[in-house]
Tab-separated table of C-alpha atoms in Angstrom:
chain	number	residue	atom	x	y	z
A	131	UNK	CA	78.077	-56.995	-69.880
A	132	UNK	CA	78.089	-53.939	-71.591
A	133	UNK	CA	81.842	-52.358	-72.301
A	134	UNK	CA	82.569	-48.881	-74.085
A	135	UNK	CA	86.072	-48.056	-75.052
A	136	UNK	CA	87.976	-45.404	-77.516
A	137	UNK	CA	89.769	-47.007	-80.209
A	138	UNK	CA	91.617	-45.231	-82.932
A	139	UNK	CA	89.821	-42.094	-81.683
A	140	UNK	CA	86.132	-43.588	-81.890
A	141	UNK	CA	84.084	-44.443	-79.060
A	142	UNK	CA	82.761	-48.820	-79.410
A	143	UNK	CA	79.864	-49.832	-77.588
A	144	UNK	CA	79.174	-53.855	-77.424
A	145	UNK	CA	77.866	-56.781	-75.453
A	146	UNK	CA	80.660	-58.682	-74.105
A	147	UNK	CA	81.043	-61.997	-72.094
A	148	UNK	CA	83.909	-60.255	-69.240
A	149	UNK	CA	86.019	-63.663	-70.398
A	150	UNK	CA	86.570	-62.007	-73.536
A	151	UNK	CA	89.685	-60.531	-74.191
A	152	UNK	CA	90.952	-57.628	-75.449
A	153	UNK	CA	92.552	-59.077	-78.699
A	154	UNK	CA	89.671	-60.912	-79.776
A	155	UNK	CA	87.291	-58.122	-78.792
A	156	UNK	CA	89.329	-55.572	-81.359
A	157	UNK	CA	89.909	-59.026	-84.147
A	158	UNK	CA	86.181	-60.310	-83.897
A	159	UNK	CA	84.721	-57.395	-82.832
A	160	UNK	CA	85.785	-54.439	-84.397
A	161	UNK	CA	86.996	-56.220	-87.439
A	162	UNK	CA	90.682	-54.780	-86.752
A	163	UNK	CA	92.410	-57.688	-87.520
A	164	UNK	CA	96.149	-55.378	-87.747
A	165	UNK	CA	96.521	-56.325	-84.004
A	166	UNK	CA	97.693	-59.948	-84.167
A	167	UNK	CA	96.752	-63.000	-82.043
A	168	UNK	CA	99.912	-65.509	-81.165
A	169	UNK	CA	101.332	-67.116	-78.410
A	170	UNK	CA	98.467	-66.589	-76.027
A	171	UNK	CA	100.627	-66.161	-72.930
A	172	UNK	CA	101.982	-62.644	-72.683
A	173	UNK	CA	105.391	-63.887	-74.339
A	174	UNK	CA	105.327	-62.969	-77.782
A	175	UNK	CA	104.164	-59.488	-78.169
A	176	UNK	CA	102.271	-59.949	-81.313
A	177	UNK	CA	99.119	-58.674	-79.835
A	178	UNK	CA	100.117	-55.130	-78.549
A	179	UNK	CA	98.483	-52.343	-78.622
A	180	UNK	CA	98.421	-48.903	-76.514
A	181	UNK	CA	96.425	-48.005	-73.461
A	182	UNK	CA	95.794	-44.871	-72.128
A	183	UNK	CA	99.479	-44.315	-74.781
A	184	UNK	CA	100.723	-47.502	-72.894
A	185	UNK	CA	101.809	-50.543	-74.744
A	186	UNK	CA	100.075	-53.895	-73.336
A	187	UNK	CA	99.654	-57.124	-74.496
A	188	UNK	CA	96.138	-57.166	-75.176
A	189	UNK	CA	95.721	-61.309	-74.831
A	190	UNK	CA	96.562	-61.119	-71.149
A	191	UNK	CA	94.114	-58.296	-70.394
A	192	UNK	CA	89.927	-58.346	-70.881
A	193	UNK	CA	87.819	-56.068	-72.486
A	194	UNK	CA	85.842	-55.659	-69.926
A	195	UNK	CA	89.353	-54.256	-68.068
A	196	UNK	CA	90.084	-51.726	-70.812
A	197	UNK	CA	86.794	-50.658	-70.771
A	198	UNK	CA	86.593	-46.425	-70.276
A	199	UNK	CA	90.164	-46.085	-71.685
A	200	UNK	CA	91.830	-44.961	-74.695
A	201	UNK	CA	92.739	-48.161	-76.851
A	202	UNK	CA	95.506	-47.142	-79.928
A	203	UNK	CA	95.905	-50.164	-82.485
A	204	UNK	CA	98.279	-50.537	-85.504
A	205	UNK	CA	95.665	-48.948	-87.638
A	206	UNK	CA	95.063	-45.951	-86.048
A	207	UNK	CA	99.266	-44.968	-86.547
A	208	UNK	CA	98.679	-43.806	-89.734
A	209	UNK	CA	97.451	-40.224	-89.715
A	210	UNK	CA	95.241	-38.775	-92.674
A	211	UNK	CA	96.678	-40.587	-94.985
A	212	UNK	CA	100.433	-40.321	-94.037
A	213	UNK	CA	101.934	-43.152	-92.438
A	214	UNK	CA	104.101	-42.362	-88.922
A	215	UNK	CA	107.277	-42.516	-89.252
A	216	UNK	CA	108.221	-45.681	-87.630
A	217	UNK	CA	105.875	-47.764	-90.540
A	218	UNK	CA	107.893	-45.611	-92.619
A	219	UNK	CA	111.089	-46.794	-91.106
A	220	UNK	CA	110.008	-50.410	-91.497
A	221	UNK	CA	109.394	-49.514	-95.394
A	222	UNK	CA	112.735	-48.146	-95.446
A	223	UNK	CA	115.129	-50.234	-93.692
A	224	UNK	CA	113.260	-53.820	-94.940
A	225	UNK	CA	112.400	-54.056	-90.962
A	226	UNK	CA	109.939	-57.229	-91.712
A	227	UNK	CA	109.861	-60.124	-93.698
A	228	UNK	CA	106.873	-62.212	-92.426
A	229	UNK	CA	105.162	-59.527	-90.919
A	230	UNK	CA	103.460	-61.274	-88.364
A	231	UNK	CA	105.520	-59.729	-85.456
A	232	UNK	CA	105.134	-55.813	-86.932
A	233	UNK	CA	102.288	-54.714	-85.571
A	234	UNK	CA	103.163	-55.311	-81.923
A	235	UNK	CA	106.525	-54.239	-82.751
A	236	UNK	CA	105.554	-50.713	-84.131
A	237	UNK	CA	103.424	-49.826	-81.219
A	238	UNK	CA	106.022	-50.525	-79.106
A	239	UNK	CA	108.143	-48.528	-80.935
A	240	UNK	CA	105.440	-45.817	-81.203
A	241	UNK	CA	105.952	-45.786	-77.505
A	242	UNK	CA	109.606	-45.646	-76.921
A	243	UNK	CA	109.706	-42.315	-79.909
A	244	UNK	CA	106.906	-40.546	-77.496
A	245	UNK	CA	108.913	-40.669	-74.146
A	246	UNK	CA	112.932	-41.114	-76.044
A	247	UNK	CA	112.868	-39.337	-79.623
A	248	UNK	CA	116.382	-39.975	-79.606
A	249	UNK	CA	117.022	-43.682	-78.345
A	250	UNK	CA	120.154	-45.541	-78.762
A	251	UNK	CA	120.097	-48.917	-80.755
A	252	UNK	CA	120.803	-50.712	-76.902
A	253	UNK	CA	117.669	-49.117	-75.664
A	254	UNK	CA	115.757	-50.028	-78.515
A	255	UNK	CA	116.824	-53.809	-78.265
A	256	UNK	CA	115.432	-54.189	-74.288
A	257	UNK	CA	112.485	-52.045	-75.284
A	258	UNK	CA	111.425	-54.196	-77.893
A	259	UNK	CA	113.076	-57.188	-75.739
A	260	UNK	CA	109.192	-58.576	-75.321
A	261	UNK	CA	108.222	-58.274	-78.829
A	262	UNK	CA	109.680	-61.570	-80.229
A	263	UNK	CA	110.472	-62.151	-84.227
A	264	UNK	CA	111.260	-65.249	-85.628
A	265	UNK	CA	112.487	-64.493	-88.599
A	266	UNK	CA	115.603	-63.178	-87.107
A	267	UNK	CA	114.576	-59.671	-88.420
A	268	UNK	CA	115.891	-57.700	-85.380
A	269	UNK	CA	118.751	-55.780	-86.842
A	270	UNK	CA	116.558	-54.447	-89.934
A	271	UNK	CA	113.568	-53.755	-86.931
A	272	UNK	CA	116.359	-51.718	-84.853
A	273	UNK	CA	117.625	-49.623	-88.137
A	274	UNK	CA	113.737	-48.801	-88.809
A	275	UNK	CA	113.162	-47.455	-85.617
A	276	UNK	CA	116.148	-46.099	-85.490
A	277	UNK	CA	115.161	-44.371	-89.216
A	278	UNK	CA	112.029	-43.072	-87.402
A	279	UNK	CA	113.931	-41.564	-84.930
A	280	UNK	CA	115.731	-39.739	-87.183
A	281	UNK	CA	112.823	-38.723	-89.267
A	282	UNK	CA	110.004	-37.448	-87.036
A	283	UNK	CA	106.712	-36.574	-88.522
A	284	UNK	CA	107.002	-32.763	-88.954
A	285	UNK	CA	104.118	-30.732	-88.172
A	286	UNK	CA	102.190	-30.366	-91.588
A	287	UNK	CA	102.578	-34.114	-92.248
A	288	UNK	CA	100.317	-35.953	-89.810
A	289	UNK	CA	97.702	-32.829	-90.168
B	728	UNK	CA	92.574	-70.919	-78.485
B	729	UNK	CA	92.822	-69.868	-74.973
B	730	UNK	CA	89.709	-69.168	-73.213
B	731	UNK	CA	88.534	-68.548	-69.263
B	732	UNK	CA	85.587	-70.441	-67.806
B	733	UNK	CA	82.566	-68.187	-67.572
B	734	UNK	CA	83.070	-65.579	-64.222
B	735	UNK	CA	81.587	-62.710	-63.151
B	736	UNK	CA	83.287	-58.892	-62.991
B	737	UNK	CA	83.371	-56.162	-61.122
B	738	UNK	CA	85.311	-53.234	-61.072
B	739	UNK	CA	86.051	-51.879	-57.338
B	740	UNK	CA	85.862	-48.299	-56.721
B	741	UNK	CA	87.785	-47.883	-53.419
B	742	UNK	CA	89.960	-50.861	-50.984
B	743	UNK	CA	86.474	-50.292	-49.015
B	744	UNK	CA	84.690	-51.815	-51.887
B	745	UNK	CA	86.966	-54.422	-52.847
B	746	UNK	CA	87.017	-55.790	-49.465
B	747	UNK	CA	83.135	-55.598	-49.442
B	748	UNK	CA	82.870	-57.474	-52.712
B	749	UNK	CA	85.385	-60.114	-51.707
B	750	UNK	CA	83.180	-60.595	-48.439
B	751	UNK	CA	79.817	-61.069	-50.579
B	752	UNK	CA	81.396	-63.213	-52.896
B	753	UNK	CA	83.215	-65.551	-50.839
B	754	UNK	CA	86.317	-67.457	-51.974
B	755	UNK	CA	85.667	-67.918	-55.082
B	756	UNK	CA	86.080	-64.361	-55.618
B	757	UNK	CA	89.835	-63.567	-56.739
B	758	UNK	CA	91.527	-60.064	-57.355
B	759	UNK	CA	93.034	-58.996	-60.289
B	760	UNK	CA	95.728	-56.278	-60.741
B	761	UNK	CA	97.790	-56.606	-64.128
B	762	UNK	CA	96.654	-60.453	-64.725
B	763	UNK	CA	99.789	-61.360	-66.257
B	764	UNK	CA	99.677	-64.401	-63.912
B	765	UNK	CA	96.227	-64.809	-63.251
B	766	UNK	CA	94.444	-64.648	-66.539
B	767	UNK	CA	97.282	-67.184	-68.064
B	768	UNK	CA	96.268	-69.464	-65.195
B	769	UNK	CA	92.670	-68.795	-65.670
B	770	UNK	CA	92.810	-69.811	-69.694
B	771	UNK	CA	94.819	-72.929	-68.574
B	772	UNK	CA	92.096	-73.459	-66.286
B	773	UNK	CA	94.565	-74.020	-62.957
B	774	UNK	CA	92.065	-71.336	-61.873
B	775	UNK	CA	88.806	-70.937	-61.866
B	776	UNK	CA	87.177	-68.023	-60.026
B	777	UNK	CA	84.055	-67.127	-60.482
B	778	UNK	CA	83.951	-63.787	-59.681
B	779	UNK	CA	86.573	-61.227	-60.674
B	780	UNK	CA	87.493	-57.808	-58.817
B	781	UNK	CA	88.948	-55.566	-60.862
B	782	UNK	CA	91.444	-53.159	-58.185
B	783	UNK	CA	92.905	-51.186	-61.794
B	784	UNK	CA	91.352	-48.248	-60.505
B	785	UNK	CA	92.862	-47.939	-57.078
B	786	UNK	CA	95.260	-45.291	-57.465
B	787	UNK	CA	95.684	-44.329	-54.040
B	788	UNK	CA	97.647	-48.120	-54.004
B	789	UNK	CA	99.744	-46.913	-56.623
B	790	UNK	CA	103.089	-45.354	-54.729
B	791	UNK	CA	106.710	-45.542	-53.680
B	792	UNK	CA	107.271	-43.227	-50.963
B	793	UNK	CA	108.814	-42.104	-47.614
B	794	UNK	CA	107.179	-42.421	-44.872
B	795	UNK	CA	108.249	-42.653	-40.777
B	796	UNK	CA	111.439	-44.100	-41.840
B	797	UNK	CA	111.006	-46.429	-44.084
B	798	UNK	CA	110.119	-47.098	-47.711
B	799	UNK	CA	106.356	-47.910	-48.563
B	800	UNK	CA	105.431	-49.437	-51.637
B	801	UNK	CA	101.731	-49.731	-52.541
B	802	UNK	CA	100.698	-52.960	-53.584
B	803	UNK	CA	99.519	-51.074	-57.396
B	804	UNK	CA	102.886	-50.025	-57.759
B	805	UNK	CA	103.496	-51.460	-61.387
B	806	UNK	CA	107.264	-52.942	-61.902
B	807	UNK	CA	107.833	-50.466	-64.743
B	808	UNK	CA	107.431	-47.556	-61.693
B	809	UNK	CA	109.288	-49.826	-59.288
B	810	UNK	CA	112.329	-50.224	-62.285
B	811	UNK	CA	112.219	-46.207	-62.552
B	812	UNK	CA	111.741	-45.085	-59.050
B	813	UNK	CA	114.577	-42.437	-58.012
B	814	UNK	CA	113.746	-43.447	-54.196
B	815	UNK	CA	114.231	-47.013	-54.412
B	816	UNK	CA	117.299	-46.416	-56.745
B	817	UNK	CA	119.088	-44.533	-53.696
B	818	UNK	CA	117.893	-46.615	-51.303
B	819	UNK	CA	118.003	-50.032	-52.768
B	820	UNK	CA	119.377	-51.001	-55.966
B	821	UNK	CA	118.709	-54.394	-55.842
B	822	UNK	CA	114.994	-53.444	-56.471
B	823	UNK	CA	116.212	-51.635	-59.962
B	824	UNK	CA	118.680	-54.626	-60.665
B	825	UNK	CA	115.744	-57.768	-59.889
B	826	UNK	CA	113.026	-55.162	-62.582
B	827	UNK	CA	115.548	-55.001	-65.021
B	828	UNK	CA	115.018	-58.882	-65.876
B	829	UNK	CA	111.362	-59.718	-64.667
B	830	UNK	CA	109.711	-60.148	-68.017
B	831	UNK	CA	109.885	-57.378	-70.525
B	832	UNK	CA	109.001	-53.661	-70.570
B	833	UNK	CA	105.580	-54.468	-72.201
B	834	UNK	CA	104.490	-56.379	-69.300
B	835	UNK	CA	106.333	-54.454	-66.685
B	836	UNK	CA	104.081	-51.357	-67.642
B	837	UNK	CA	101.121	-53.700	-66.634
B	838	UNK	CA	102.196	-55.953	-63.493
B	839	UNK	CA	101.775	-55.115	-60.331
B	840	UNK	CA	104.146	-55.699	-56.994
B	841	UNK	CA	101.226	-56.636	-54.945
B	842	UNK	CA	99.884	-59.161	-57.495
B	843	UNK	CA	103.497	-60.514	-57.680
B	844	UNK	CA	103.701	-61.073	-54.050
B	845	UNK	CA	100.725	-62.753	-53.669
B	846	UNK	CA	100.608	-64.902	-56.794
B	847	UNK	CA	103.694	-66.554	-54.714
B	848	UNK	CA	105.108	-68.162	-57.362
B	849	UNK	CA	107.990	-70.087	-56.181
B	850	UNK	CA	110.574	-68.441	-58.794
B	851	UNK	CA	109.044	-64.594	-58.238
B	852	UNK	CA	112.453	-62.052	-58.260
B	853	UNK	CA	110.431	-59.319	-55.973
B	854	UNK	CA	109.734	-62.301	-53.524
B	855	UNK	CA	113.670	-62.993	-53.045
B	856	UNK	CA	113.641	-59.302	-52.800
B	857	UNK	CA	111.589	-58.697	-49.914
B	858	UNK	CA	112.450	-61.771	-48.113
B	859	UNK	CA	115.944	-60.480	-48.643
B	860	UNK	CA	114.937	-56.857	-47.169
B	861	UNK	CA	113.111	-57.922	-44.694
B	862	UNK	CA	109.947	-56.321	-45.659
B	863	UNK	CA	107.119	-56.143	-43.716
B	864	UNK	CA	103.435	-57.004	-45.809
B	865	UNK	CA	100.459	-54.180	-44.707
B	866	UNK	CA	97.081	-56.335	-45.430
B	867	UNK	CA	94.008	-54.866	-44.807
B	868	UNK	CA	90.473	-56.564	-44.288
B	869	UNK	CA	87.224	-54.789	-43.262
B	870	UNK	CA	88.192	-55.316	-39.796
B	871	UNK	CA	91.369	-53.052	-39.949
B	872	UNK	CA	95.404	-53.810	-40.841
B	873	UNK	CA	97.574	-56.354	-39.863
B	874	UNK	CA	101.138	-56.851	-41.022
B	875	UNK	CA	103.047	-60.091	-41.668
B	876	UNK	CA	106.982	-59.912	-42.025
B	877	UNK	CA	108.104	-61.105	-45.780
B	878	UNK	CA	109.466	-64.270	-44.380
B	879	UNK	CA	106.229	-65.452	-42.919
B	880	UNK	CA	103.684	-64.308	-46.032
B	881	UNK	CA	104.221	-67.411	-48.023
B	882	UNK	CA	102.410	-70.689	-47.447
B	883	UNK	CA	104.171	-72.726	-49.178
B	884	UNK	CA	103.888	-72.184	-53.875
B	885	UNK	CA	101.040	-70.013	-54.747
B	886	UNK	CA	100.219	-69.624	-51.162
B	887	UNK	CA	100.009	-66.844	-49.198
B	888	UNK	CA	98.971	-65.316	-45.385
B	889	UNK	CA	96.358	-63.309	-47.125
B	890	UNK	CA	92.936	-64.340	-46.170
B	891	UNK	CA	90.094	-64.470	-48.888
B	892	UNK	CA	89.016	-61.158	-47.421
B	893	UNK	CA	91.877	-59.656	-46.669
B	894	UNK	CA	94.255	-57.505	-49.087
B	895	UNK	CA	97.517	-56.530	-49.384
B	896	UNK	CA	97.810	-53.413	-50.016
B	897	UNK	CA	101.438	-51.722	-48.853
B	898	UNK	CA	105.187	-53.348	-48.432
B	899	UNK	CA	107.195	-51.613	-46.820
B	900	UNK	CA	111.265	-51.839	-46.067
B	901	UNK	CA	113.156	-49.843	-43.735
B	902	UNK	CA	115.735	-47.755	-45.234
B	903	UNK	CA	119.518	-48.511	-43.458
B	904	UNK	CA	122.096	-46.108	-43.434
B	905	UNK	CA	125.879	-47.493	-44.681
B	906	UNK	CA	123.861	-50.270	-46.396
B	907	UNK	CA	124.564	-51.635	-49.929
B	908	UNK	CA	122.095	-53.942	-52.430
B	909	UNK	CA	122.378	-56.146	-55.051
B	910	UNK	CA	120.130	-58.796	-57.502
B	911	UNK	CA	121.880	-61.170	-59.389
B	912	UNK	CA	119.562	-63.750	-61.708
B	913	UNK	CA	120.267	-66.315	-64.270
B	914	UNK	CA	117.758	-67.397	-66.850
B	915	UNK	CA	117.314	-69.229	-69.863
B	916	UNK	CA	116.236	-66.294	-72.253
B	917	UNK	CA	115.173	-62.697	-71.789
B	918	UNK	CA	112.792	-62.322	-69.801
B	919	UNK	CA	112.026	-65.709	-68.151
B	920	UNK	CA	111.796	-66.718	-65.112
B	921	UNK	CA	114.418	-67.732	-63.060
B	922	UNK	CA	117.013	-70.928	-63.094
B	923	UNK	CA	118.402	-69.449	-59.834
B	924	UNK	CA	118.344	-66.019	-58.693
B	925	UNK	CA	119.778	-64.087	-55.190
B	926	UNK	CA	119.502	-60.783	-54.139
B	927	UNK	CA	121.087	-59.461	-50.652
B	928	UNK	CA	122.026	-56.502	-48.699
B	929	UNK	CA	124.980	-55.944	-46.377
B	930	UNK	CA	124.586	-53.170	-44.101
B	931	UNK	CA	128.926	-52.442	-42.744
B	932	UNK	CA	130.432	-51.465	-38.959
B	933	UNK	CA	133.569	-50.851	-40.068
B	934	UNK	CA	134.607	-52.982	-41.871
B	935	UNK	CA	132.675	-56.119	-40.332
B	936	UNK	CA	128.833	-56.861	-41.106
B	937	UNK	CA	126.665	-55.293	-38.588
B	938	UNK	CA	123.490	-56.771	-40.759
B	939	UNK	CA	122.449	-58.365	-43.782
B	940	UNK	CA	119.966	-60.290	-45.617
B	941	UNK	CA	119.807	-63.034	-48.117
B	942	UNK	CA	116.884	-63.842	-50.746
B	943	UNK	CA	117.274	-66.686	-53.110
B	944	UNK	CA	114.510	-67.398	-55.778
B	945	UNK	CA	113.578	-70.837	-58.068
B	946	UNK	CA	115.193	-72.763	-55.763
B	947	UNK	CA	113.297	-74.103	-52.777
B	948	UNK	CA	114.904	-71.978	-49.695
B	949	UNK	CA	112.993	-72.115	-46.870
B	950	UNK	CA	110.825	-68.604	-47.184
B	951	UNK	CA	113.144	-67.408	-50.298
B	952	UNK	CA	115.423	-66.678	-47.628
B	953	UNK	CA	118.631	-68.535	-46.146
B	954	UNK	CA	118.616	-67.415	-42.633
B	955	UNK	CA	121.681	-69.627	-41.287
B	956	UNK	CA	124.175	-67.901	-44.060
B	957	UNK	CA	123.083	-64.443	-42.729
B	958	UNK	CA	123.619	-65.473	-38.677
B	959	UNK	CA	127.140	-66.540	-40.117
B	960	UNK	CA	127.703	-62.978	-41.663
B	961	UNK	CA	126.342	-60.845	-39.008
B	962	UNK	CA	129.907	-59.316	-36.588
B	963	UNK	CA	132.687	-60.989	-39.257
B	964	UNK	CA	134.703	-59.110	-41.440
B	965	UNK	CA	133.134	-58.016	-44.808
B	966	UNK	CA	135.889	-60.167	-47.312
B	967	UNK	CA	135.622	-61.978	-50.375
B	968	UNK	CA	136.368	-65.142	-47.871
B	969	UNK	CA	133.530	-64.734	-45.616
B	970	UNK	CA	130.838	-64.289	-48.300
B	971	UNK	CA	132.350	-67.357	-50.228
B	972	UNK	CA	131.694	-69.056	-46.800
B	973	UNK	CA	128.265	-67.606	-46.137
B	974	UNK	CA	127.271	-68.530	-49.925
B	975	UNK	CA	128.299	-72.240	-49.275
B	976	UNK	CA	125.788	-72.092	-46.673
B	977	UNK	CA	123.425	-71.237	-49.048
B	978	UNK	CA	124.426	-73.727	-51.411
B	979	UNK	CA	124.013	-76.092	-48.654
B	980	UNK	CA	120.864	-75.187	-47.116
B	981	UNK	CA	118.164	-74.793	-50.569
B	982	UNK	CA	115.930	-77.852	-52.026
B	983	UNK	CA	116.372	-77.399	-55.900
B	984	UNK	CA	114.372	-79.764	-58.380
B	985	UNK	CA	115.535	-80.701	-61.607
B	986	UNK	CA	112.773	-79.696	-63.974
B	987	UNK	CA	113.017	-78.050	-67.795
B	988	UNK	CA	115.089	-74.960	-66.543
B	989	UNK	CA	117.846	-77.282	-65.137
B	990	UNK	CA	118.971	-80.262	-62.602
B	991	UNK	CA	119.521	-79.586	-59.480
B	992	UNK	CA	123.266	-79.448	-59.225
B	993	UNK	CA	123.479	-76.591	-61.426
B	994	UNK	CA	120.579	-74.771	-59.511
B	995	UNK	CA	123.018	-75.305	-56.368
B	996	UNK	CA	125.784	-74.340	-58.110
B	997	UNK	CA	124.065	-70.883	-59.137
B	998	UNK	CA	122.664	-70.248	-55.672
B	999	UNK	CA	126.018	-70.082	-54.126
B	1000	UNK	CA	127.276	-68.449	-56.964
B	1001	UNK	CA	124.891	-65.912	-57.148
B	1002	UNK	CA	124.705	-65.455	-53.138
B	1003	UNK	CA	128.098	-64.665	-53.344
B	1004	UNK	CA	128.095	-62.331	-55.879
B	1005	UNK	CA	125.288	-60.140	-54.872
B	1006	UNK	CA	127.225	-60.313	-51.744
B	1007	UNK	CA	130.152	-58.516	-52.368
B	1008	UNK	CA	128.712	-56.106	-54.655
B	1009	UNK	CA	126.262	-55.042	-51.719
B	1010	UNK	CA	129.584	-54.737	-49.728
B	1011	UNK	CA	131.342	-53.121	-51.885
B	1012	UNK	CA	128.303	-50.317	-52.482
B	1013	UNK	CA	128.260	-50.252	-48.921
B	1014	UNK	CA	131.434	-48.735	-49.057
B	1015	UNK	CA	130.311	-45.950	-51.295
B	1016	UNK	CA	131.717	-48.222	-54.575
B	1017	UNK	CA	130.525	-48.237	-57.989
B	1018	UNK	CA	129.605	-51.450	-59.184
């Protein structure tokens, strides 16, 4: 079947099988291999990416399902050439070590800024609650967003 | 990797034209909302439909409103709008306290009440929650609407009332004055499912129980419910003494199994725990209380 979605702000038309899903239509694809593939079973939050501004775990949905909405991946955060401010926050507060986990992590994060600019470090740690790192990372991952939060893009910078 | 056997999709346009695709394509046509229990089951290959209806786009199933006295809940409702909703909160907080730990907010945004009543998994929260309320199920077929109290939808695990042309498509739960609501789960990790969980409301006279209703989850009661601990309630005072009482009942009356989440002592041990607890806090809210 034939699925067209927006992704990173440009419209993707392709022949699909509707068993494929969404991660391995943006990995295989696309060839946007920022969006992560892990556990498979909705646990690990590796794979996430934004729908319609929504964060979803894009191994437990199909492409064909996304199909006709907005799709936001890891690399369409940056902006022109300036990174948001939560990748900046990860920079800054060492919020990764493996990396495998940032991706999903960020556009969570991405998500929580746009409805809470000002979140506590609590409501950051169940917001991120389904975004799993194993490399104990989470107090460096809470400081970075919390960094972003304090720094928000100002207008000239993401123009 | 992970992978579905081949199936067909569809996306449905209206309930009319879900129901009319589920009729053409038989039972091996299956309905899918926010997945997050289907397609896992579909990649492990416990299912296998060949023919997938995607309901995404049916807003108009997508609310939590008023209406002739009671609460109705459309089966699209996702949990994160269910977790937010300033209607249930003043109404029912048990349906704000069982959200809070049903997965994460990642997969709240995308799962579906509807979906989680009918996937019937025998450790669903929302389950213990409307067998708890009482809630009646609204399914629809092309033929018109029938509705099937909470404590008669299940069939037994990952069985339900609703025919393979049939859809759910509303709960709804009538709203009691002087009533109070709790949820009160244990689990392993964030997220997970359930070791034990209980959720109940006690609706006060006075200071004696005029009504209430007890939902237990993961832990084989009869219809997540526990019936015989609510008849004992129902015209005795509202104390600490009574709901230890009624929660022995429970602890009494469920059919745990010792599996990887725990043996079955503990899982009793929890369900009377937990009865109790949600018990008193429901009382206590009941009484205008904040707990």
């Amino acid at each position: 079947m034939q699925v067209t979605m927006t992704v990173n702000g440009e419209e993707f038309t392709r022949e699909v099988e509707p068993r494929m899903l969404l991660v391995h239509f943006l990995r295989d694809d696309l060839g946007l291999t920022g969006t992560h593939w892990g556990c498979d079973t909705s646990n690990c939050g590796v794979c996430t990416v934004q729908i319609d501004g929504q964060p979803v775990k894009s191994c437990t949905i199909l492409a064909a399902m996304a199909a006709g909405h907005e799709i936001r991946t890891i690399e369409g955060l940056e902006q022109n050439g300036t990174l948001d401010p939560v990748q900046q926050g990860f920079m800054q507060e060492h919020g990764l070590q493996c990396g495998f986990c940032t991706p999903g992590v960020m556009m969570t994060a991405r998500w929580l800024l746009d409805k809470n600019p000002d979140p506590d470090t609590e409501t950051i740690r169940e917001c991120i609650s389904g975004n799993i790192c194993r490399c104990t990372g989470y107090e460096n991952i809470v400081r970075a967003i919390r960094w972003a939060a304090e720094h928000p893009a100002t207008e000239g910078a993401s123009a | 990797m992970q992978v579905p056997a081949p199936f067909e999709y569809e996306r449905a346009t209206s309930v009319d034209h879900a129901l009319a695709l589920l009729e053409r394509h038989g039972p091996e046509a299956r309905l899918i909302a926010g997945g997050h229990s289907l397609l896992p089951m579909m990649k492990l290959r416990l299912a296998r439909p060949e023919m997938l209806i995607d309901i995404n786009d049916l807003s108009d199933l997508d609310y939590i409103k008023l209406d002739r006295g009671e609460i109705a809940i459309g089966a699209m409702a996702r949990h994160a709008a269910i977790l937010d909703s300033p209607l249930l909160a003043e109404h029912y907080r048990i349906f704000r306290e069982a959200e809070k730990v049903i997965a994460d907010p990642i997969v709240r945004n995308r799962g579906t009440i509807g979906g989680s009543f009918c996937q019937a998994d025998p450790s669903e929260d929302l389950s213990a929650v409307g067998s708890a309320l009482r809630a009646k199920m609204v399914i629809r077929s092309s033929s018109g609407t029938r509705t099937v109290a909470a404590r008669e939808f299940h069939d037994g695990p990952y069985q339900t009332m609703v025919g393979p042309s049939e859809i759910l498509v509303e709960i709804r739960v009538p709203i009691r004055p002087g009533s109070g609501s709790a949820y009160e789960k244990v689990e392993r990790r964030a997220g997970d499912w359930a070791i034990a969980a209980a959720g109940t409301f006690v609706q006060l006279s006075g200071d004696n129980v005029a009504d209430c209703g007890i939902g237990i989850t993961a832990v084989g009661a009869d219809h997540f419910a526990c019936a015989a601990a609510e008849d004992f309630l129902i015209g005795k005072p509202a104390t600490v003494e009574n709901f230890a009482a009624a929660a022995q009942i429970c602890h009494d009356a469920v059919a745990p199994q010792s599996d990887q989440r725990g043996p079955a002592d503990y899982k009793r041990h929890l369900a009377r725990e937990l009865t109790s607890r949600a018990l008193n806090r429901s009382a206590a809210r009941a009484r205008g209380e904040d707990v």
